[in-house]
JSON list of C-alpha atoms in Angstrom, two decimals:
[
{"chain": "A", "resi": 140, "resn": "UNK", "atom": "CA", "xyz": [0.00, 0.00, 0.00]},
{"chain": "A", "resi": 141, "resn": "UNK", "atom": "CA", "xyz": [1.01, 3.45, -0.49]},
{"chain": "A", "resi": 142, "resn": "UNK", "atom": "CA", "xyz": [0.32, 4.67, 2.33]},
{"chain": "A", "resi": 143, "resn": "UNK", "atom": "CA", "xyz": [-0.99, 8.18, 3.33]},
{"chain": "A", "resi": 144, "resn": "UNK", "atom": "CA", "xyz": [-0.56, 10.20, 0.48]},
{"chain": "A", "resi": 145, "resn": "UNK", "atom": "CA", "xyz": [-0.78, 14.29, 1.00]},
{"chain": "A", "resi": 146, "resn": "UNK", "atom": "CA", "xyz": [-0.19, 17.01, -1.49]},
{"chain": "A", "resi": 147, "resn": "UNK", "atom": "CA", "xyz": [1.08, 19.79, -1.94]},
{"chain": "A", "resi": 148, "resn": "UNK", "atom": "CA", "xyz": [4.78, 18.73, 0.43]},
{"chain": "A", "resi": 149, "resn": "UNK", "atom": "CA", "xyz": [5.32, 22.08, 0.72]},
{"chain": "A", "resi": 150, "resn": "UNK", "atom": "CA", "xyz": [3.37, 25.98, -0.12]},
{"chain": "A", "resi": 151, "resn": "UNK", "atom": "CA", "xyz": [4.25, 29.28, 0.30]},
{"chain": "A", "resi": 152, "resn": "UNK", "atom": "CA", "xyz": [1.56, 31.53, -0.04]},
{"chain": "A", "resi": 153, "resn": "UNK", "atom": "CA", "xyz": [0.41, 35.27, 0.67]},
{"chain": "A", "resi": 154, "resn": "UNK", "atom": "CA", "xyz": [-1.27, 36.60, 2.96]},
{"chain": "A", "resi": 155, "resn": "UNK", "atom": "CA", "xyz": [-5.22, 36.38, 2.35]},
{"chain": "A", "resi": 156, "resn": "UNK", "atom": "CA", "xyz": [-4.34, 33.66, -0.36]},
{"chain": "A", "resi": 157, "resn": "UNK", "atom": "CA", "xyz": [-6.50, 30.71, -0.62]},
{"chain": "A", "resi": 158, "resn": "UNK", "atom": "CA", "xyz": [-4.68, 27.42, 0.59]},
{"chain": "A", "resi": 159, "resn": "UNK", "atom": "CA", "xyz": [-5.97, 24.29, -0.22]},
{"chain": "A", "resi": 160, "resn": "UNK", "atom": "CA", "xyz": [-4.79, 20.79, 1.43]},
{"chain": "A", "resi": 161, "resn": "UNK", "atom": "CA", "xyz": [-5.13, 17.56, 0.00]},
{"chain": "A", "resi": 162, "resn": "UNK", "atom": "CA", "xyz": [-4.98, 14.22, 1.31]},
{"chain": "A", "resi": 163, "resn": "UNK", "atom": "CA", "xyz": [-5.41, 10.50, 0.04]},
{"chain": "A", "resi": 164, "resn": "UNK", "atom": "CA", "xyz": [-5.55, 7.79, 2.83]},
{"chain": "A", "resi": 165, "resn": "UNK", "atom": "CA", "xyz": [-5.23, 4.36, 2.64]},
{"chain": "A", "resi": 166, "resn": "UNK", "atom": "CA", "xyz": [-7.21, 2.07, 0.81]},
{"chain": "A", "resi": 167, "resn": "UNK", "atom": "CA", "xyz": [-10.12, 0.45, 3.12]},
{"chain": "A", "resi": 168, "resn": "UNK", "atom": "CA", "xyz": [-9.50, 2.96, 5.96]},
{"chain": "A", "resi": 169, "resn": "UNK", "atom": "CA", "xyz": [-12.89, 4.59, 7.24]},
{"chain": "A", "resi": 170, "resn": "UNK", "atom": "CA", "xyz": [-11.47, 7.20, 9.27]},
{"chain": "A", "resi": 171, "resn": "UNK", "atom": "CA", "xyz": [-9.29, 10.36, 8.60]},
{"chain": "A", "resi": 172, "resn": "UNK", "atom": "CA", "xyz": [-8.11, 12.88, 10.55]},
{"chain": "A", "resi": 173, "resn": "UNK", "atom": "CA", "xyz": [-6.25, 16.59, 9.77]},
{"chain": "A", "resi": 174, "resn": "UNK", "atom": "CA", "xyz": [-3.87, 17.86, 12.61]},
{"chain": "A", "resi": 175, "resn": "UNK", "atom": "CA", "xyz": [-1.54, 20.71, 12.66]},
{"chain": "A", "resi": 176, "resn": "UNK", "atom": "CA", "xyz": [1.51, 20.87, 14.19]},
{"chain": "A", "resi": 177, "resn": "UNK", "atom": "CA", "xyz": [3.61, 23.96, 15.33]},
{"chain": "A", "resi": 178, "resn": "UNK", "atom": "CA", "xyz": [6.27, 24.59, 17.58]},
{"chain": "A", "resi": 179, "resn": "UNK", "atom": "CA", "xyz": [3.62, 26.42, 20.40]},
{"chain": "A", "resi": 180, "resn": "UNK", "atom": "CA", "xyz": [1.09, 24.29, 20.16]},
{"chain": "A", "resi": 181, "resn": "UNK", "atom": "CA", "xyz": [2.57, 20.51, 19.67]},
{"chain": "A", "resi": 182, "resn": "UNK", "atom": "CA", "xyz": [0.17, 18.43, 17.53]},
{"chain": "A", "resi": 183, "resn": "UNK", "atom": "CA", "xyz": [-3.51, 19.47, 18.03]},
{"chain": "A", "resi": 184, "resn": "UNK", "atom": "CA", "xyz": [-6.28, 17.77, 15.91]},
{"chain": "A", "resi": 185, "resn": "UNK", "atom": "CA", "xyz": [-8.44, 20.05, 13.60]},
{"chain": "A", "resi": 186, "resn": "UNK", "atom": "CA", "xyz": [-11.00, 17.96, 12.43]},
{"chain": "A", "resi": 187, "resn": "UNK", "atom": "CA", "xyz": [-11.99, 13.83, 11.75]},
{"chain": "A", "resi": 188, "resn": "UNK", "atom": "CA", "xyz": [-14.37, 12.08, 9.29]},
{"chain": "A", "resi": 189, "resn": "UNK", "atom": "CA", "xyz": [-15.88, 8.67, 9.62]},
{"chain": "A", "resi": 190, "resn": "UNK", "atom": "CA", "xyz": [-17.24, 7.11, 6.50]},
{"chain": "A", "resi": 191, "resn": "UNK", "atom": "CA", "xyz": [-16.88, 10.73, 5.11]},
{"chain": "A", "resi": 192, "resn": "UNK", "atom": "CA", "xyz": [-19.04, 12.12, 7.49]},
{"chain": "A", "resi": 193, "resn": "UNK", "atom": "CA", "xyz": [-17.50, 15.03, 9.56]},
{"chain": "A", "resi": 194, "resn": "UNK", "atom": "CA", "xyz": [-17.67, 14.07, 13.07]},
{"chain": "A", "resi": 195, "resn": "UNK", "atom": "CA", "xyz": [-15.87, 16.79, 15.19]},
{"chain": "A", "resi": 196, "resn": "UNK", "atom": "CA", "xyz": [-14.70, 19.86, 13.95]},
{"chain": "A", "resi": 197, "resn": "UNK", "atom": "CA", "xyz": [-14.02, 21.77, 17.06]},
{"chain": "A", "resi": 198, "resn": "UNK", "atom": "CA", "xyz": [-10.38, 21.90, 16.64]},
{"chain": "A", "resi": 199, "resn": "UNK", "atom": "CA", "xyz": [-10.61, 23.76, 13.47]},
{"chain": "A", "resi": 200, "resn": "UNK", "atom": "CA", "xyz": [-9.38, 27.82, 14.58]},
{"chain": "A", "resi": 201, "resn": "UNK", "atom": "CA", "xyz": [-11.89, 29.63, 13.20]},
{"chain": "A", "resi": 202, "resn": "UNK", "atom": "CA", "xyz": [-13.91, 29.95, 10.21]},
{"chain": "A", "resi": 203, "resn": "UNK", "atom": "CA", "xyz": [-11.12, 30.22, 7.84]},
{"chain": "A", "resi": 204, "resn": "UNK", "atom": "CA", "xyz": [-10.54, 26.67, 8.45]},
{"chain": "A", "resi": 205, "resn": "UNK", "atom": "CA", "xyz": [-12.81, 24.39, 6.33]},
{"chain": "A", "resi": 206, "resn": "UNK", "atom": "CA", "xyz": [-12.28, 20.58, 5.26]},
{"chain": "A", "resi": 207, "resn": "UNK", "atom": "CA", "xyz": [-14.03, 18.25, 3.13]},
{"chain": "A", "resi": 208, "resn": "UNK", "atom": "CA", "xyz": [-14.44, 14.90, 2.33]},
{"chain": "A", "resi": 209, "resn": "UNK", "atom": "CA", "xyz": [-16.33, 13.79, -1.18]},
{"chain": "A", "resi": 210, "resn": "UNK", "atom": "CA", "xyz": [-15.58, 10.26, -0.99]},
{"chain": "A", "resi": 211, "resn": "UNK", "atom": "CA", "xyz": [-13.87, 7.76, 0.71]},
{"chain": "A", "resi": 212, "resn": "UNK", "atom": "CA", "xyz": [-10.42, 8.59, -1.27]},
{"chain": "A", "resi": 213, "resn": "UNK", "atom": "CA", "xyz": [-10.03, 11.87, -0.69]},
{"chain": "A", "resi": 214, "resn": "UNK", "atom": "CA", "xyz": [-10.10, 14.78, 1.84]},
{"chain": "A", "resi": 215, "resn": "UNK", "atom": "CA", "xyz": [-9.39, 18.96, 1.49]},
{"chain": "A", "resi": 216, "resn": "UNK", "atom": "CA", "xyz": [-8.27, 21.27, 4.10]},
{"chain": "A", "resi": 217, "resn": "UNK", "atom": "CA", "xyz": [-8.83, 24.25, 2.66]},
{"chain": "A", "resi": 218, "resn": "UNK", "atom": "CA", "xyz": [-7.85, 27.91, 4.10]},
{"chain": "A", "resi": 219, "resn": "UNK", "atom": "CA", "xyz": [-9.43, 31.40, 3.07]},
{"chain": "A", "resi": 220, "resn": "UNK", "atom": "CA", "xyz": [-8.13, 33.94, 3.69]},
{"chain": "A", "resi": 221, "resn": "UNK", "atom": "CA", "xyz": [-4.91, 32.33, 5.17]},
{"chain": "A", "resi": 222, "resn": "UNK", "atom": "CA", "xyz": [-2.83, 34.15, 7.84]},
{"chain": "A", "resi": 223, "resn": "UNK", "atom": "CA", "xyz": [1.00, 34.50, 8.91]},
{"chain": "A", "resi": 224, "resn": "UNK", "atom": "CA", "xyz": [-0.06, 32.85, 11.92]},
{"chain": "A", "resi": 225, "resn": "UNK", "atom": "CA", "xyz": [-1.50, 29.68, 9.78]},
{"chain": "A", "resi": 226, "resn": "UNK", "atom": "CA", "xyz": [2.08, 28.49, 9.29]},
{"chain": "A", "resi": 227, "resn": "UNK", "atom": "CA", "xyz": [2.51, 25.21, 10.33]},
{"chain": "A", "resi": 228, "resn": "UNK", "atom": "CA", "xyz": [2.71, 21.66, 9.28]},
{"chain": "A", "resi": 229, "resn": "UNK", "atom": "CA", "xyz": [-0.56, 20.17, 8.46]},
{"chain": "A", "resi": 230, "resn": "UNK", "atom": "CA", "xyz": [-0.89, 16.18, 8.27]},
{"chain": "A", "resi": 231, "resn": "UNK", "atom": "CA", "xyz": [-3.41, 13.80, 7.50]},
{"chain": "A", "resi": 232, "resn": "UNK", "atom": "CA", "xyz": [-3.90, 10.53, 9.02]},
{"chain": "A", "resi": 233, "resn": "UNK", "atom": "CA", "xyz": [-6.35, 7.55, 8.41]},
{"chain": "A", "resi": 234, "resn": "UNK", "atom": "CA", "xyz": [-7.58, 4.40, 10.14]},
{"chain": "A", "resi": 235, "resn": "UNK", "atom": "CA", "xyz": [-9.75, 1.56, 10.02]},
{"chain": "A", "resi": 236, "resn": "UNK", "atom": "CA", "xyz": [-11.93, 1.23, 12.84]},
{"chain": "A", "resi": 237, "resn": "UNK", "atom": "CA", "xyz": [-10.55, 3.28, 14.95]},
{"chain": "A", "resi": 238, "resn": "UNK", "atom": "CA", "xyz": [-7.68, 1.78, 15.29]},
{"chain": "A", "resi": 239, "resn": "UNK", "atom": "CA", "xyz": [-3.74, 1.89, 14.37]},
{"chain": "A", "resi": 240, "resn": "UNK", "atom": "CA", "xyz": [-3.03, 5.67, 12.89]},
{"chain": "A", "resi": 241, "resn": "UNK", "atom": "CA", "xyz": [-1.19, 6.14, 10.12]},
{"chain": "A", "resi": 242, "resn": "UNK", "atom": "CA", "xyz": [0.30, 9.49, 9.21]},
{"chain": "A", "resi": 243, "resn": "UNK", "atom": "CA", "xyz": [0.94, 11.12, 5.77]},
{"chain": "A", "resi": 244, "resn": "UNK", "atom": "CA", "xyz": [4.46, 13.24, 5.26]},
{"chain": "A", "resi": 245, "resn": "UNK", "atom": "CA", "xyz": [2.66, 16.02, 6.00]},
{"chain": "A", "resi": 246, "resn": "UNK", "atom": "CA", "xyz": [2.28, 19.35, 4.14]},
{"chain": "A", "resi": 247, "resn": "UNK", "atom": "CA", "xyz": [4.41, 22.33, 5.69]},
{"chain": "A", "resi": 248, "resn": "UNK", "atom": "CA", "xyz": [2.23, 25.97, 5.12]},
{"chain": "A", "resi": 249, "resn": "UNK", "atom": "CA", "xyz": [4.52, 29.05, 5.03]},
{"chain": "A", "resi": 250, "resn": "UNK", "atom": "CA", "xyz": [2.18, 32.07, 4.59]},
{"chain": "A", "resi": 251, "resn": "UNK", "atom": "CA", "xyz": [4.08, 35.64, 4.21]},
{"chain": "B", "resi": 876, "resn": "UNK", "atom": "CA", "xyz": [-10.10, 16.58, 28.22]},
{"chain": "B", "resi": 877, "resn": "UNK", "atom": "CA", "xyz": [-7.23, 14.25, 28.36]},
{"chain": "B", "resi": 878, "resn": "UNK", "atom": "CA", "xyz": [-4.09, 15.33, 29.81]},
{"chain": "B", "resi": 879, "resn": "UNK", "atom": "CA", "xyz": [-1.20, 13.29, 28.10]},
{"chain": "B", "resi": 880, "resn": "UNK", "atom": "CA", "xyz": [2.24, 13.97, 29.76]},
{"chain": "B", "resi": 881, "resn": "UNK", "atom": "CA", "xyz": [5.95, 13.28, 28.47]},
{"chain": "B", "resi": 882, "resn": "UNK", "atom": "CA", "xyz": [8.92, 12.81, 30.37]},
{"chain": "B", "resi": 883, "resn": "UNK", "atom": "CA", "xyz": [12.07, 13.89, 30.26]},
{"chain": "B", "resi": 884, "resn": "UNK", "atom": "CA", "xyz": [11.54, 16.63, 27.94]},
{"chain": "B", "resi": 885, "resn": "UNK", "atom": "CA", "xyz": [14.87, 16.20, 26.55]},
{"chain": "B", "resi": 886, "resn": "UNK", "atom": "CA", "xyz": [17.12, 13.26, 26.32]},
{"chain": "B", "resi": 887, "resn": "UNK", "atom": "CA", "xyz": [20.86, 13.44, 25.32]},
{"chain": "B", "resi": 888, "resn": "UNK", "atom": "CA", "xyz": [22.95, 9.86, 24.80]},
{"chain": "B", "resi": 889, "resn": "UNK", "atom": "CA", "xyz": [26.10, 8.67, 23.53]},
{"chain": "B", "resi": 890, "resn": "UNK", "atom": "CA", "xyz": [25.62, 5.56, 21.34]},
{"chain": "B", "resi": 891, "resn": "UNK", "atom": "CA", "xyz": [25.25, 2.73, 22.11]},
{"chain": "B", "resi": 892, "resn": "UNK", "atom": "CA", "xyz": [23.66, 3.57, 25.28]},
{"chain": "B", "resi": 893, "resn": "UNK", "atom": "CA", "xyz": [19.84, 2.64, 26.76]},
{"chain": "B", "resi": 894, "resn": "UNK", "atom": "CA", "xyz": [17.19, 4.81, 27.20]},
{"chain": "B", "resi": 895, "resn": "UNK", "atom": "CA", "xyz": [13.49, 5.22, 29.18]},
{"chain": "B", "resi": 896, "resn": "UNK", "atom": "CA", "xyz": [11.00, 7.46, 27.71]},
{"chain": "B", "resi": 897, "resn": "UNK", "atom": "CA", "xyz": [7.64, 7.34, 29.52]},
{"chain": "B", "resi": 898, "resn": "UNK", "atom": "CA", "xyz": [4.01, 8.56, 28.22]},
{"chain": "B", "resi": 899, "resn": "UNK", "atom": "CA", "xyz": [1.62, 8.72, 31.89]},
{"chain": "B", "resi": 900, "resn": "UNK", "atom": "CA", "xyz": [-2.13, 9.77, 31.03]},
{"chain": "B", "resi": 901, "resn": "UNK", "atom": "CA", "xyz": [-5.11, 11.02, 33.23]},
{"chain": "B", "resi": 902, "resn": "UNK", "atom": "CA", "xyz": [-7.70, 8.96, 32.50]},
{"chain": "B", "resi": 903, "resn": "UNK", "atom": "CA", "xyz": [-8.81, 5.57, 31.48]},
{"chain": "B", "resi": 904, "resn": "UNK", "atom": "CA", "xyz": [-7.73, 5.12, 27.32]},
{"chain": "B", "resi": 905, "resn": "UNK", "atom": "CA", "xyz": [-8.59, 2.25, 24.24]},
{"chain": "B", "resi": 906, "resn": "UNK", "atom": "CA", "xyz": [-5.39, 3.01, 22.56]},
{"chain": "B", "resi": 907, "resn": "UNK", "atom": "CA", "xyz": [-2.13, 3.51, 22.99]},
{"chain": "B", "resi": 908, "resn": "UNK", "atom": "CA", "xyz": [0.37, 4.58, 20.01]},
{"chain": "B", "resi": 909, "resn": "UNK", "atom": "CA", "xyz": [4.10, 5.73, 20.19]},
{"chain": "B", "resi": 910, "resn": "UNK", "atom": "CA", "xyz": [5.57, 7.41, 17.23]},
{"chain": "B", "resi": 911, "resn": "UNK", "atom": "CA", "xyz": [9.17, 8.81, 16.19]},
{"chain": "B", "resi": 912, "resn": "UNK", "atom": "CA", "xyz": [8.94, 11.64, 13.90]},
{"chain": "B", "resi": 913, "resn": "UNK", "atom": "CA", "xyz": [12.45, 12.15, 11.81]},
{"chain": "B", "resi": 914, "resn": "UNK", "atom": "CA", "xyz": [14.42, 15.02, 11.63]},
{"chain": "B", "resi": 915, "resn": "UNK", "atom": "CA", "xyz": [12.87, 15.14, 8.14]},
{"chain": "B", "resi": 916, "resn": "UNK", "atom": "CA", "xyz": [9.29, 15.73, 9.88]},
{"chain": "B", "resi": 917, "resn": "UNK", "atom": "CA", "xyz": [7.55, 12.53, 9.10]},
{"chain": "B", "resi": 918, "resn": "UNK", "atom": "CA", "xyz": [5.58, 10.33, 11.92]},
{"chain": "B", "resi": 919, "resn": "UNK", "atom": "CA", "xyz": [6.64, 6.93, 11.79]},
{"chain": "B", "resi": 920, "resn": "UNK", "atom": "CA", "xyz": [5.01, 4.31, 13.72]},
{"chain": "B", "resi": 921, "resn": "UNK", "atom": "CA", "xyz": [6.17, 2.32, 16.32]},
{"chain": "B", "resi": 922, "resn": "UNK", "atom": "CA", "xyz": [3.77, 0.64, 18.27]},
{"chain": "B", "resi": 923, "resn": "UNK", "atom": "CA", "xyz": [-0.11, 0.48, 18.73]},
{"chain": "B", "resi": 924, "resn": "UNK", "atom": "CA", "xyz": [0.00, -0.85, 22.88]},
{"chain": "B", "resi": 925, "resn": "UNK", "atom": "CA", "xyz": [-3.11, -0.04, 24.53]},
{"chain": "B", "resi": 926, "resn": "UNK", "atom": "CA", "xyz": [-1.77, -2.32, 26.70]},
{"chain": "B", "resi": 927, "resn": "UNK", "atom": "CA", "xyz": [0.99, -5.15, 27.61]},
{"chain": "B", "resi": 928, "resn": "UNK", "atom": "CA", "xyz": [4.69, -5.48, 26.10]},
{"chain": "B", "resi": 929, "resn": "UNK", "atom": "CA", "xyz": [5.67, -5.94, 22.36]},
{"chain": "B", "resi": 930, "resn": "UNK", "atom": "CA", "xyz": [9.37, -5.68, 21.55]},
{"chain": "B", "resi": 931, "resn": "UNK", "atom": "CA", "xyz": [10.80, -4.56, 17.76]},
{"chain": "B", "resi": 932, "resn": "UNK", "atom": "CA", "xyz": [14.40, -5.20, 17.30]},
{"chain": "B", "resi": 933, "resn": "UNK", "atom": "CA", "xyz": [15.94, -2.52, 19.58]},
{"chain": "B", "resi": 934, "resn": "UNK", "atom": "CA", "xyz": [13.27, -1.40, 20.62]},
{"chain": "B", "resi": 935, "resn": "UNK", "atom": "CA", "xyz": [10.20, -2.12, 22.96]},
{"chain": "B", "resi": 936, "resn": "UNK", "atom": "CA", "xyz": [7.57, -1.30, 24.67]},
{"chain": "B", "resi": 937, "resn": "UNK", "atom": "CA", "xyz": [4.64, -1.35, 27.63]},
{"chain": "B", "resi": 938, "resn": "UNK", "atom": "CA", "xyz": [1.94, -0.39, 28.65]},
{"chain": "B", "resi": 939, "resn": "UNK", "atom": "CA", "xyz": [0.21, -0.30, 32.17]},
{"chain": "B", "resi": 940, "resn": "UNK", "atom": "CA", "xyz": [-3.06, 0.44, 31.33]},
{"chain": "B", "resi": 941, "resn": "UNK", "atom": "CA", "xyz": [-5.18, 0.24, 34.74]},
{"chain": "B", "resi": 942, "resn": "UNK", "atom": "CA", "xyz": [-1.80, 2.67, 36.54]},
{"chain": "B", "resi": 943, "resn": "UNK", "atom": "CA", "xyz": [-2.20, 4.98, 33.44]},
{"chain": "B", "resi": 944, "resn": "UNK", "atom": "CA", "xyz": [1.58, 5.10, 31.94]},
{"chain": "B", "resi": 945, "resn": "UNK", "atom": "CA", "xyz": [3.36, 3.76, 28.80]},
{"chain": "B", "resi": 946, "resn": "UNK", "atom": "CA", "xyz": [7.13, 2.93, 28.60]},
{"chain": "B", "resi": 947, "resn": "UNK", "atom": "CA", "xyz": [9.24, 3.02, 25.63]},
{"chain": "B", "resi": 948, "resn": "UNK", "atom": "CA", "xyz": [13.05, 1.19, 25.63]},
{"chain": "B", "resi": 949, "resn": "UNK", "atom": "CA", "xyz": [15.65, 1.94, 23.24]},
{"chain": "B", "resi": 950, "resn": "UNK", "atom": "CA", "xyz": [18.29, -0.34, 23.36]},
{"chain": "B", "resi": 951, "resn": "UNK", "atom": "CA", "xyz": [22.01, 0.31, 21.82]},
{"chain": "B", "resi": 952, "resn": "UNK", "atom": "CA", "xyz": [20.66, 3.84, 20.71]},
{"chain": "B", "resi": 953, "resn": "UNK", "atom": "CA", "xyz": [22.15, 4.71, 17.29]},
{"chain": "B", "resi": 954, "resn": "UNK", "atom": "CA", "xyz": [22.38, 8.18, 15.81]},
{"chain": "B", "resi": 955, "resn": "UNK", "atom": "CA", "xyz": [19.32, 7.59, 13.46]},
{"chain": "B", "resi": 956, "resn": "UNK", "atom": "CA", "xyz": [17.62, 6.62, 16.71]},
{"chain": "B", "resi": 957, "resn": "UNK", "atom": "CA", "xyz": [17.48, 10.79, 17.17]},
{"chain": "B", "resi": 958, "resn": "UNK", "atom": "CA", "xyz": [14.01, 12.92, 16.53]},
{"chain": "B", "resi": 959, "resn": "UNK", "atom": "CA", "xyz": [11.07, 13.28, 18.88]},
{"chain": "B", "resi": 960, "resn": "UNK", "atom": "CA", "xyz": [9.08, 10.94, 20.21]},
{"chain": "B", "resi": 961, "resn": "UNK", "atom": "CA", "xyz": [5.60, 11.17, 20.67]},
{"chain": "B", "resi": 962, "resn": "UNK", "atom": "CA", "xyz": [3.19, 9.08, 22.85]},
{"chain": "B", "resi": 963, "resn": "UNK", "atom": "CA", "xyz": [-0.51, 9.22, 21.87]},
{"chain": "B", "resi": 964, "resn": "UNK", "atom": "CA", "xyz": [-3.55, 8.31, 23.58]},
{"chain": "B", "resi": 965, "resn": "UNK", "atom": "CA", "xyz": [-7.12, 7.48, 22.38]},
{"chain": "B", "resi": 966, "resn": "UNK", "atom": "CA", "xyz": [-10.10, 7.55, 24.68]},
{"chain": "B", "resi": 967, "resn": "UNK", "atom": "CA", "xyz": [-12.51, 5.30, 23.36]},
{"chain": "B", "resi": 968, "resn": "UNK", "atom": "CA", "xyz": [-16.22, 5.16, 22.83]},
{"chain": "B", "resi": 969, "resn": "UNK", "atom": "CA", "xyz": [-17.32, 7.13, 20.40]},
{"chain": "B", "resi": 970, "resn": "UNK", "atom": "CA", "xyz": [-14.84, 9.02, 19.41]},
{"chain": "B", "resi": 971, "resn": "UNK", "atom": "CA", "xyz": [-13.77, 6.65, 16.48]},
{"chain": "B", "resi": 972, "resn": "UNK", "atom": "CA", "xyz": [-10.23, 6.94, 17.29]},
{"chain": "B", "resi": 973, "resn": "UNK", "atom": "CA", "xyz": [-9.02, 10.34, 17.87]},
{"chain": "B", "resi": 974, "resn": "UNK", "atom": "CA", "xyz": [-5.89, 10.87, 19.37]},
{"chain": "B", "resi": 975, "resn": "UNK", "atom": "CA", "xyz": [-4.74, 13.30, 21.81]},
{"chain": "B", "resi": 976, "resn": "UNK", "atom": "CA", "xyz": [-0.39, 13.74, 22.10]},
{"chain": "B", "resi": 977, "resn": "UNK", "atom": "CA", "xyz": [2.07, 14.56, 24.35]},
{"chain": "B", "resi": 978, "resn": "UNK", "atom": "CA", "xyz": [4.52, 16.93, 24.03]},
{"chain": "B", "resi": 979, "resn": "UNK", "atom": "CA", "xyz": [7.40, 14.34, 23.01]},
{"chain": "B", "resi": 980, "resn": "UNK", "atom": "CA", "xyz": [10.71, 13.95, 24.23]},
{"chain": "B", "resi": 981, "resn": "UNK", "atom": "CA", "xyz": [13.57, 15.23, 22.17]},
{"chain": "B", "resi": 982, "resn": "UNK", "atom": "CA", "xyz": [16.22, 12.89, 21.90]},
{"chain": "B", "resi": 983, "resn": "UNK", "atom": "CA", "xyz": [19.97, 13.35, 20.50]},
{"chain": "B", "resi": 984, "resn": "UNK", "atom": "CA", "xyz": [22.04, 10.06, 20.15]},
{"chain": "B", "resi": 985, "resn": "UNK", "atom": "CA", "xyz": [25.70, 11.29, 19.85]},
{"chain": "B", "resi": 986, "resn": "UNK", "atom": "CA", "xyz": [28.49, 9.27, 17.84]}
]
């Protein structure tokens, strides 16, 4: 298996730029998760699906923060309008279950 | 919520030396997982212990889930043994898995 897969690896943006996040996690996992990492704040979790279905979103910041998840292959974090202080590395993760985690490489946000 | 606590902090060692890390949380959890991320950033998986001990090479593991902590062992650190190490803990019932983290431990494995 491939494994998480997350795209872009890296963005540098603007200021007030639209960001967009994607993610791809593994085949036959029914749950995926976004969390952020950043020196302050450690690993916090924004947001988690199960069987596509948004379950808790009270980690997302604010209302700039929005995610999404079509179908079982793929998820968006999306950002609008991003903010200095959005800089971070963003990762997805998926399980089956609820079990075992798996991580993606991770997408690292520079906004200027 | 759940408090997850790391200790030490930081963690220097010449190789070839052992090492304790050790994960205590505040309440009762389902899961356990302890990952390594890389100086390169990525989160690589170690072990899924909610509870008991499960050895990999050099490494191992336990968990003691009814007195709330985790233990992780490196053996015969290496240099590539370096990065942070994160515990992470997950509740249970309905919350389909979500994990909450410690702070990690920093640890530098010297030549």
């Amino acid at each position: 298996d491939a494994g998480v897969i997350q795209s872009p690896r890296h963005e540098v943006t603007e200021m007030g730029q639209e960001v967009t996040l994607r993610c791809k996690p593994i085949s036959g996992h029914n749950s995926l998760f976004w969390y952020r990492q950043t020196m302050m704040r450690g690993l916090e979790l924004l947001i988690y699906f199960n069987n596509n279905v948004p379950i808790d979103d009270s980690g997302m910041p604010e209302d700039r923060f929005s995610a999404k998840m079509p179908n079982a292959s793929f998820s968006t974090l999306k950002i609008q309008p991003s903010e200095p202080r959005d800089s971070a590395v963003y990762f997805c993760a998926s399980s089956r279950l609820g079990n075992e985690q798996f991580f993606g490489p991770g997408t690292r946000l520079t906004v200027l | 919520g759940i408090q997850v606590e790391q200790s030490p902090p930081d963690l220097i060692l010449q190789e070839g030396a052992n090492s304790t890390l050790r994960c205590n949380f505040s309440d009762s959890v389902n899961n356990l997982q302890w990952f390594h991320q890389n100086p390169w950033g990525q989160l690589i998986n170690l072990f899924y212990i909610p509870s008991g001990t499960k050895q990999n090479g050099r490494l191992s593991a336990t968990t003691v889930a009814t007195e709330r902590y985790s233990l992780l062992y490196i053996s015969s650190s290496q240099t590539t043994d370096s990065g942070v190490y994160f515990c992470a803990v997950h509740r249970g019932g309905t919350s389909y898995g979500k994990l909450t983290f410690g702070q990690g431990t920093i640890l530098t494995v010297h030549p």
